[in-house]
Short mmCIF file of C-alpha atoms in Angstrom, two decimals:
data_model
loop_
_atom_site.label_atom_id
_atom_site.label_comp_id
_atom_site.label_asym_id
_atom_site.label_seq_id
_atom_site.Cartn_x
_atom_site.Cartn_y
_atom_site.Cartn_z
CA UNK A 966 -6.85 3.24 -22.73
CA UNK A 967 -8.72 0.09 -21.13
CA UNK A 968 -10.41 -2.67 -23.00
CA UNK A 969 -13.30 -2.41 -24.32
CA UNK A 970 -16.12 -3.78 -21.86
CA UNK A 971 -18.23 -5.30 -23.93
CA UNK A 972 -19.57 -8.97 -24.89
CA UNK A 973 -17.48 -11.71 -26.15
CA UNK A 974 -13.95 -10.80 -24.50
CA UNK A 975 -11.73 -13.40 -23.34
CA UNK A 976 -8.83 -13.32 -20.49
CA UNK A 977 -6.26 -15.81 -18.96
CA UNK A 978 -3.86 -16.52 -16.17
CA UNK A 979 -0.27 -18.00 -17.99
CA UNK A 980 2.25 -19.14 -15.65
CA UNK A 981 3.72 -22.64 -14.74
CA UNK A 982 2.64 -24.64 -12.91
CA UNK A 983 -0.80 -23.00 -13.58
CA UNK A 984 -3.31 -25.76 -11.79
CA UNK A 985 -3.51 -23.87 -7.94
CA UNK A 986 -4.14 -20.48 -9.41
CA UNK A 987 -7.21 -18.94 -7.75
CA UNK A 988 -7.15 -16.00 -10.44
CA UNK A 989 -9.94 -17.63 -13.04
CA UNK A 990 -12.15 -17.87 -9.17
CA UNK A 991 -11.41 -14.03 -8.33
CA UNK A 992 -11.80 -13.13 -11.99
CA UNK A 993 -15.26 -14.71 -12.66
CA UNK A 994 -16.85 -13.65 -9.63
CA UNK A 995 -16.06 -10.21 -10.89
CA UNK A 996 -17.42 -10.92 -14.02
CA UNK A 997 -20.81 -11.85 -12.43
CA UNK A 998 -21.07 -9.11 -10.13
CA UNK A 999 -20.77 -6.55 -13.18
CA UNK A 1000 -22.99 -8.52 -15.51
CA UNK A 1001 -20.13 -9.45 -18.26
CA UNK A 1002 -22.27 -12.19 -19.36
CA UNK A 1003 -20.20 -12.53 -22.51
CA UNK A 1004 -16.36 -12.36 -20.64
CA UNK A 1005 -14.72 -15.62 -19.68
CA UNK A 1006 -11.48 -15.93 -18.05
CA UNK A 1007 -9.22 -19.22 -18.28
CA UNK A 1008 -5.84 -20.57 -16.98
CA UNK A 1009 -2.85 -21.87 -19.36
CA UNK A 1010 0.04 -23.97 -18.40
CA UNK A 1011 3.13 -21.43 -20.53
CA UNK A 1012 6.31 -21.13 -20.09
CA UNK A 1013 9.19 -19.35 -21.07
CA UNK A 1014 9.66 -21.12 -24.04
CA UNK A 1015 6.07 -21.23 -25.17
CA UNK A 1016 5.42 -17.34 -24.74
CA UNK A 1017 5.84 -15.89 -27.55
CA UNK A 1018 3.72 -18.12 -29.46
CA UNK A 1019 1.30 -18.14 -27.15
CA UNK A 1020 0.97 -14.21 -27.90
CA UNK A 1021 1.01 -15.46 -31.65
CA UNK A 1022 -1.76 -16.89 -31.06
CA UNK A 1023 -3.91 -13.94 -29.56
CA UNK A 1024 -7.06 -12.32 -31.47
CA UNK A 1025 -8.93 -9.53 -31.33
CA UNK A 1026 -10.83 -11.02 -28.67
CA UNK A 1027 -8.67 -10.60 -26.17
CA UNK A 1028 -8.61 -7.88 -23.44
CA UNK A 1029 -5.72 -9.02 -20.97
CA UNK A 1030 -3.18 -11.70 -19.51
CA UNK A 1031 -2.38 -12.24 -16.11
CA UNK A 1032 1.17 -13.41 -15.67
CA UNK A 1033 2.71 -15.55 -12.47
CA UNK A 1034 5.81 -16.99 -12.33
CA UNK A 1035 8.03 -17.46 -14.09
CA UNK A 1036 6.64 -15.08 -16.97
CA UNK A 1037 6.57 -12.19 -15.05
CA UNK A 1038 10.37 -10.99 -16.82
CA UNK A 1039 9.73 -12.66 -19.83
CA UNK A 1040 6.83 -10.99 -21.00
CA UNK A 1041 8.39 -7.78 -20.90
CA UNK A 1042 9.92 -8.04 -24.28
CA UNK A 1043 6.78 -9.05 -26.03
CA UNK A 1044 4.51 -5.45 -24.99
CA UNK A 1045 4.82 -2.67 -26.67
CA UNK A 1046 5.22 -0.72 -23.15
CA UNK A 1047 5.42 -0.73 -19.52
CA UNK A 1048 4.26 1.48 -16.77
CA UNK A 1049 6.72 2.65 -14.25
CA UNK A 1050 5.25 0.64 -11.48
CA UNK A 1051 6.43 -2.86 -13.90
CA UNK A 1052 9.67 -1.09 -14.38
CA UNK A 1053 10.67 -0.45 -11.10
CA UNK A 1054 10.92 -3.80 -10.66
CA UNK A 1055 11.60 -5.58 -13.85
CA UNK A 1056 8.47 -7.80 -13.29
CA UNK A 1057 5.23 -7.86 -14.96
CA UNK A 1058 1.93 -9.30 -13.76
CA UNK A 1059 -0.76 -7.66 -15.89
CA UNK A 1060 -0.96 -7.11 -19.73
CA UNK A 1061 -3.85 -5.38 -21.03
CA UNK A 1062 -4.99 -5.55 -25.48
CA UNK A 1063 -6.03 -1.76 -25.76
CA UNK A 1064 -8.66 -0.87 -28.73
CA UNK A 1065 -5.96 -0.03 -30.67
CA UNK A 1066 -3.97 -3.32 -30.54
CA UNK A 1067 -1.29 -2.19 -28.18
CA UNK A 1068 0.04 -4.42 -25.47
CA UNK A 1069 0.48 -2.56 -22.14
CA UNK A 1070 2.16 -4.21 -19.00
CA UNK A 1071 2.26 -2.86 -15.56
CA UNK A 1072 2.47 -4.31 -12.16
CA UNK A 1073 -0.84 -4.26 -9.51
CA UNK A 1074 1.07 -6.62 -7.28
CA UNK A 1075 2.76 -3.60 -5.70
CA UNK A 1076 -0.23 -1.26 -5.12
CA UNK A 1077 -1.81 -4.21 -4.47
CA UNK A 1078 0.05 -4.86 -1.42
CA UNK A 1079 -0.04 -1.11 -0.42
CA UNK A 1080 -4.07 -1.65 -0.76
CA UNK A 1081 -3.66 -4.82 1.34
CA UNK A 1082 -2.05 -2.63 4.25
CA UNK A 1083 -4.24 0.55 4.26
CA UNK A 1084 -7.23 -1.93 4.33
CA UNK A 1085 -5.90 -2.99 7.57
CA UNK A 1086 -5.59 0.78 8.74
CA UNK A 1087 -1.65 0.41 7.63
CA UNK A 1088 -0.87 4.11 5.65
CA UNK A 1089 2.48 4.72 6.75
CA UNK A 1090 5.40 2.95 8.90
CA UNK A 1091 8.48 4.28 10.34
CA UNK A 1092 10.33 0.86 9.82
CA UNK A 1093 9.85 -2.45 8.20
CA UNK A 1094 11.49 -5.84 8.05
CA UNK A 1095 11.19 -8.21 5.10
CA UNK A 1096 11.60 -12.23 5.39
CA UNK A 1097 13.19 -13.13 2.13
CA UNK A 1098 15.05 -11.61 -0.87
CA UNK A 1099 13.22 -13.09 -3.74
CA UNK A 1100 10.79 -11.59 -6.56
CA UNK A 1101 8.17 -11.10 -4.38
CA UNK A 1102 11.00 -9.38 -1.69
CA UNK A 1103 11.37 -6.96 -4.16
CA UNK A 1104 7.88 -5.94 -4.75
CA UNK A 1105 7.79 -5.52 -1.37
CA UNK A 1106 10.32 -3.08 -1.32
CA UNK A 1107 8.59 -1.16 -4.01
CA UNK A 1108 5.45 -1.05 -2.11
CA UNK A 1109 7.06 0.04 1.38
CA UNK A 1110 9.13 2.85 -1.04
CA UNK A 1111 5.20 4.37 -0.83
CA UNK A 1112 4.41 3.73 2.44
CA UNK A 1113 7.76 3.68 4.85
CA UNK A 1114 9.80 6.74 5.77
CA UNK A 1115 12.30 4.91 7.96
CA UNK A 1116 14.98 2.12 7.29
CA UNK A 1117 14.12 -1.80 6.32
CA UNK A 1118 15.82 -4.67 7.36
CA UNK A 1119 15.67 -7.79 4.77
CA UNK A 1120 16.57 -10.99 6.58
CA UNK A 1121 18.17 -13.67 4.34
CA UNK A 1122 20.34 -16.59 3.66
CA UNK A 1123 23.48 -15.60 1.23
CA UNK A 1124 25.80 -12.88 1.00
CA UNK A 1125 24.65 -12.66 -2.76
CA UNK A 1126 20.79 -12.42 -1.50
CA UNK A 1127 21.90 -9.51 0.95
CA UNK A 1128 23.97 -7.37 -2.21
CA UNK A 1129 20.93 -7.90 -4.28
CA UNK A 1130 18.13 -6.53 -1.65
CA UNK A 1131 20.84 -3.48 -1.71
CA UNK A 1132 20.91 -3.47 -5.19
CA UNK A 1133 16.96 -2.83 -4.94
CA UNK A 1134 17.17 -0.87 -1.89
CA UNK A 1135 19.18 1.75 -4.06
CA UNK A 1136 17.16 1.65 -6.64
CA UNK A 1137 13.64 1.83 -5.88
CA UNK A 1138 15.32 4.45 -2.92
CA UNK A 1139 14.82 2.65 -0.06
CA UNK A 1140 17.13 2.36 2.70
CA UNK A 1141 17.94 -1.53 2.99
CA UNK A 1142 19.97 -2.97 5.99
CA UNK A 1143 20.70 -6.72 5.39
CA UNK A 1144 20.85 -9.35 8.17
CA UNK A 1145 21.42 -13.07 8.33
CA UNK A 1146 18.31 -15.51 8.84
CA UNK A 1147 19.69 -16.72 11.86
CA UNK A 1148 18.83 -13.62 13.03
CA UNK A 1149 15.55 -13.41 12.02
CA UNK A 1150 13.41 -13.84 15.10
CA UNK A 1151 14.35 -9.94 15.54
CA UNK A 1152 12.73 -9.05 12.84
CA UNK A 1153 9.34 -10.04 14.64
CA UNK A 1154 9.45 -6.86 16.40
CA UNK A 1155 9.27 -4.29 13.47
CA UNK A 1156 6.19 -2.32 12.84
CA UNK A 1157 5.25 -4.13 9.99
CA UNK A 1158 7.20 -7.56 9.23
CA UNK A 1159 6.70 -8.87 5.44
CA UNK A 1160 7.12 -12.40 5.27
CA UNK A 1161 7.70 -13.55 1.18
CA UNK A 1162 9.17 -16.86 1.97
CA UNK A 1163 7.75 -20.12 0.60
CA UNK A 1164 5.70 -22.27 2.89
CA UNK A 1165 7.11 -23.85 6.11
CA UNK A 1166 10.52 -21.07 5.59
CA UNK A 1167 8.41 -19.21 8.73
CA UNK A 1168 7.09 -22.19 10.73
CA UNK A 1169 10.54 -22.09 13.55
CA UNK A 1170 9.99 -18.20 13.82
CA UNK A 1171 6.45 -18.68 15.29
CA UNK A 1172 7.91 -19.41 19.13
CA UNK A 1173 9.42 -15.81 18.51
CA UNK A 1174 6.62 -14.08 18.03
CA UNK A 1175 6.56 -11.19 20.90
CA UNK A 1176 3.86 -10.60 23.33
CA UNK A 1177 2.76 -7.79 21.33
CA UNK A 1178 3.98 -7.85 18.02
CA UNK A 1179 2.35 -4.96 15.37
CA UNK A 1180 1.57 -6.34 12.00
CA UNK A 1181 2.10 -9.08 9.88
CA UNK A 1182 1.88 -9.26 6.07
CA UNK A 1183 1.89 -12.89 4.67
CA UNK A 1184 1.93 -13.74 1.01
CA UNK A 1185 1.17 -17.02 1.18
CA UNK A 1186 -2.91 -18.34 1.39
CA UNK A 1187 -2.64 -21.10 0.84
CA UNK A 1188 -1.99 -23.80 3.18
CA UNK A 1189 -4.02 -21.14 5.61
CA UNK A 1190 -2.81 -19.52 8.19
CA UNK A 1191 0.79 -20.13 8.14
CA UNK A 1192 2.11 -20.98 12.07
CA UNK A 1193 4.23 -17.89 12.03
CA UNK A 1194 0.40 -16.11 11.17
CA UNK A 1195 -1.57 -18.45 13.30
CA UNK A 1196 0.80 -17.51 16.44
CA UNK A 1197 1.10 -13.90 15.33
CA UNK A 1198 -2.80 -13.58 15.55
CA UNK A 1199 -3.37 -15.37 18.90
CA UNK A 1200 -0.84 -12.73 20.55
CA UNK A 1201 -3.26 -10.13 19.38
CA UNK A 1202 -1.06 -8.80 16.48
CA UNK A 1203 -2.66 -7.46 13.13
CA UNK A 1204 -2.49 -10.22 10.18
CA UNK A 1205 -2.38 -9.50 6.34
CA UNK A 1206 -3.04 -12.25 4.58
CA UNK A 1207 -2.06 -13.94 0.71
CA UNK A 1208 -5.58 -13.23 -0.26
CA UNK A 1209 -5.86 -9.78 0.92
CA UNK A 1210 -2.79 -9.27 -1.52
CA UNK A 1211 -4.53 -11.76 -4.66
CA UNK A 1212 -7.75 -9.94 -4.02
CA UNK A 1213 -6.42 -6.28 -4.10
CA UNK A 1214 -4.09 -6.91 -7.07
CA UNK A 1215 -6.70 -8.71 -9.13
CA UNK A 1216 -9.23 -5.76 -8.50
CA UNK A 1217 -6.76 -3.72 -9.98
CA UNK A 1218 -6.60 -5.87 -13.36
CA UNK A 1219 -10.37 -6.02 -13.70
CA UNK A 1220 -10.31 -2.96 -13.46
CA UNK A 1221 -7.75 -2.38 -16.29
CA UNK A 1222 -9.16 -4.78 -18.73
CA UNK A 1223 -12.68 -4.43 -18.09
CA UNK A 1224 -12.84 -0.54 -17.92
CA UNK A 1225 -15.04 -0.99 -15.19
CA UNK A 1226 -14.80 0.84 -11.80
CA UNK A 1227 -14.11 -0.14 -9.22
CA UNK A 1228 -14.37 -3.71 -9.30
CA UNK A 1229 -16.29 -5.86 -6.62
CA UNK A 1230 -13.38 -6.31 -4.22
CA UNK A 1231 -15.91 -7.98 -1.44
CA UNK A 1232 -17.55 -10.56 -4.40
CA UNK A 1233 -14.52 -11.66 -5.53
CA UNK A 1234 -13.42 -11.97 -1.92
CA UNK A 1235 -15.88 -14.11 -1.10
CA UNK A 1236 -15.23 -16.52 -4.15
CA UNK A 1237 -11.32 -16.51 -2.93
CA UNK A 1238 -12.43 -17.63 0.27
CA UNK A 1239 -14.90 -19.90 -0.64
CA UNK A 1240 -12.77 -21.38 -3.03
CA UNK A 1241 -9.43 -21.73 -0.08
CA UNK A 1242 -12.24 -23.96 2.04
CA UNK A 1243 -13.81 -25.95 -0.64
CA UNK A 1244 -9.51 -27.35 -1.53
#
């Protein structure tokens, strides 16, 4: 059951560091667009330690968190549920105060990123290759358990990296190959490449890209574009940015803790954007 839409609500972004969020920008250009005069939306420095009494802390008021890292594990013991998208992957983003007091937690980061790719005309690949093996690795492999009916390969650094993109291979029933980084510049030739590295990890691959390379999905937004994006685009390839994944997953949350439908994906958009050139 969603929020209740009405006057006076209040939501948040926790994670730390906190500061570059663009979540209270996406947020508040939502609230605008569907006249929740009364709604505000803040950020809050919290860590692992401070969680719980952060949720101490929490009225009536409140209609929903968003959570970045590294909160996005922790919080699960402090809801009362989780939806099977959160589950999947251990990680929760989104926590939403239901009218009667119950703490739900889910995930939009995943069909966030499967949003991300149909917007770009992406509904279904053969094949994948994933840059990484972290948290957001993962969620990548949960999205492309929707959308890829063929094999992935994730590209990383450590034998331990490699058993653990298995590990989530297995479960979220995906088939996962594992390769070394050294290798990676092979990866540039999948049908759809997701890079979930942290800046400047990418920057050597961009000499690699091929003369016609398919699509690119890159978390980051922020420095904008990445070289390994930058490259990819001038070579005529298809680019999916950080912010098309930000924007898509925070639709999904106003969504859930406004109770309204759908949200203004092309207002808040524009205030990610805006917000990306005004830095």
């Amino acid at each position: 059951m969603p929020a209740r839409a009405t006057d006076g609500r209040r939501a948040a972004v926790l994670g730390s560091p906190i500061a570059h969020s663009l979540s209270p920008v996406l947020h508040r250009a939502a609230y605008d667009a569907l006249g929740l005069t009364g709604w505000s939306y803040e950020r809050f420095e919290v860590d692992e330690a401070g969680l719980p009494g952060f949720f101490e802390g929490l009225g009536p008021e409140w209609a929903g968190l968003s959570l970045t890292m590294p909160l996005k594990r922790a919080v699960i013991t402090l809801v009362d549920e989780i939806s099977e998208t959160a589950a999947s992957v251990d990680a929760v983003n989104t926590v939403v105060f239901t009218e009667d007091g119950r703490r739900v937690g889910d995930n939009t980061d995943i069909p966030g990123m499967v949003a991300a790719l149909r917007e770009h005309g992406i509904e279904q690949v053969d094949s994948a290759a994933i840059l990484g093996a972290g948290a957001t690795a993962s969620s990548a492999l949960a999205a492309l358990a929707r959308i890829c009916t063929g094999d992935v390969v994730a590209y990383v650094r450590s034998a331990e990296r490699a058993a653990e993109m298995r590990q989530w291979g297995e479960r979220l029933g995906v088939e996962v190959r594992t390769a070394d980084w050294g290798d990676a510049a092979q990866a540039l030739h999948a049908p759809l490449v997701i890079a979930t590295t942290p800046a400047g990890t990418t920057d050597a691959l961009a000499t690699s890209v091929p003369e016609r390379p398919a699509t690119l999905f890159d978390v980051l937004y922020d420095p904008w574009p990445t070289s390994l994006a930058a490259r990819w685009s001038m070579f005529g390839g298809a680019v999916v940015s950080g912010l098309d994944l930000l924007v898509h997953q925070a639709v999904l949350q106003v969504e859930q803790m406004t109770g309204h439908t759908p949200a203004p994906l092309d207002a808040m958009r524009r205030a990610g954007e805006k917000a990306l050139a005004d830095r």
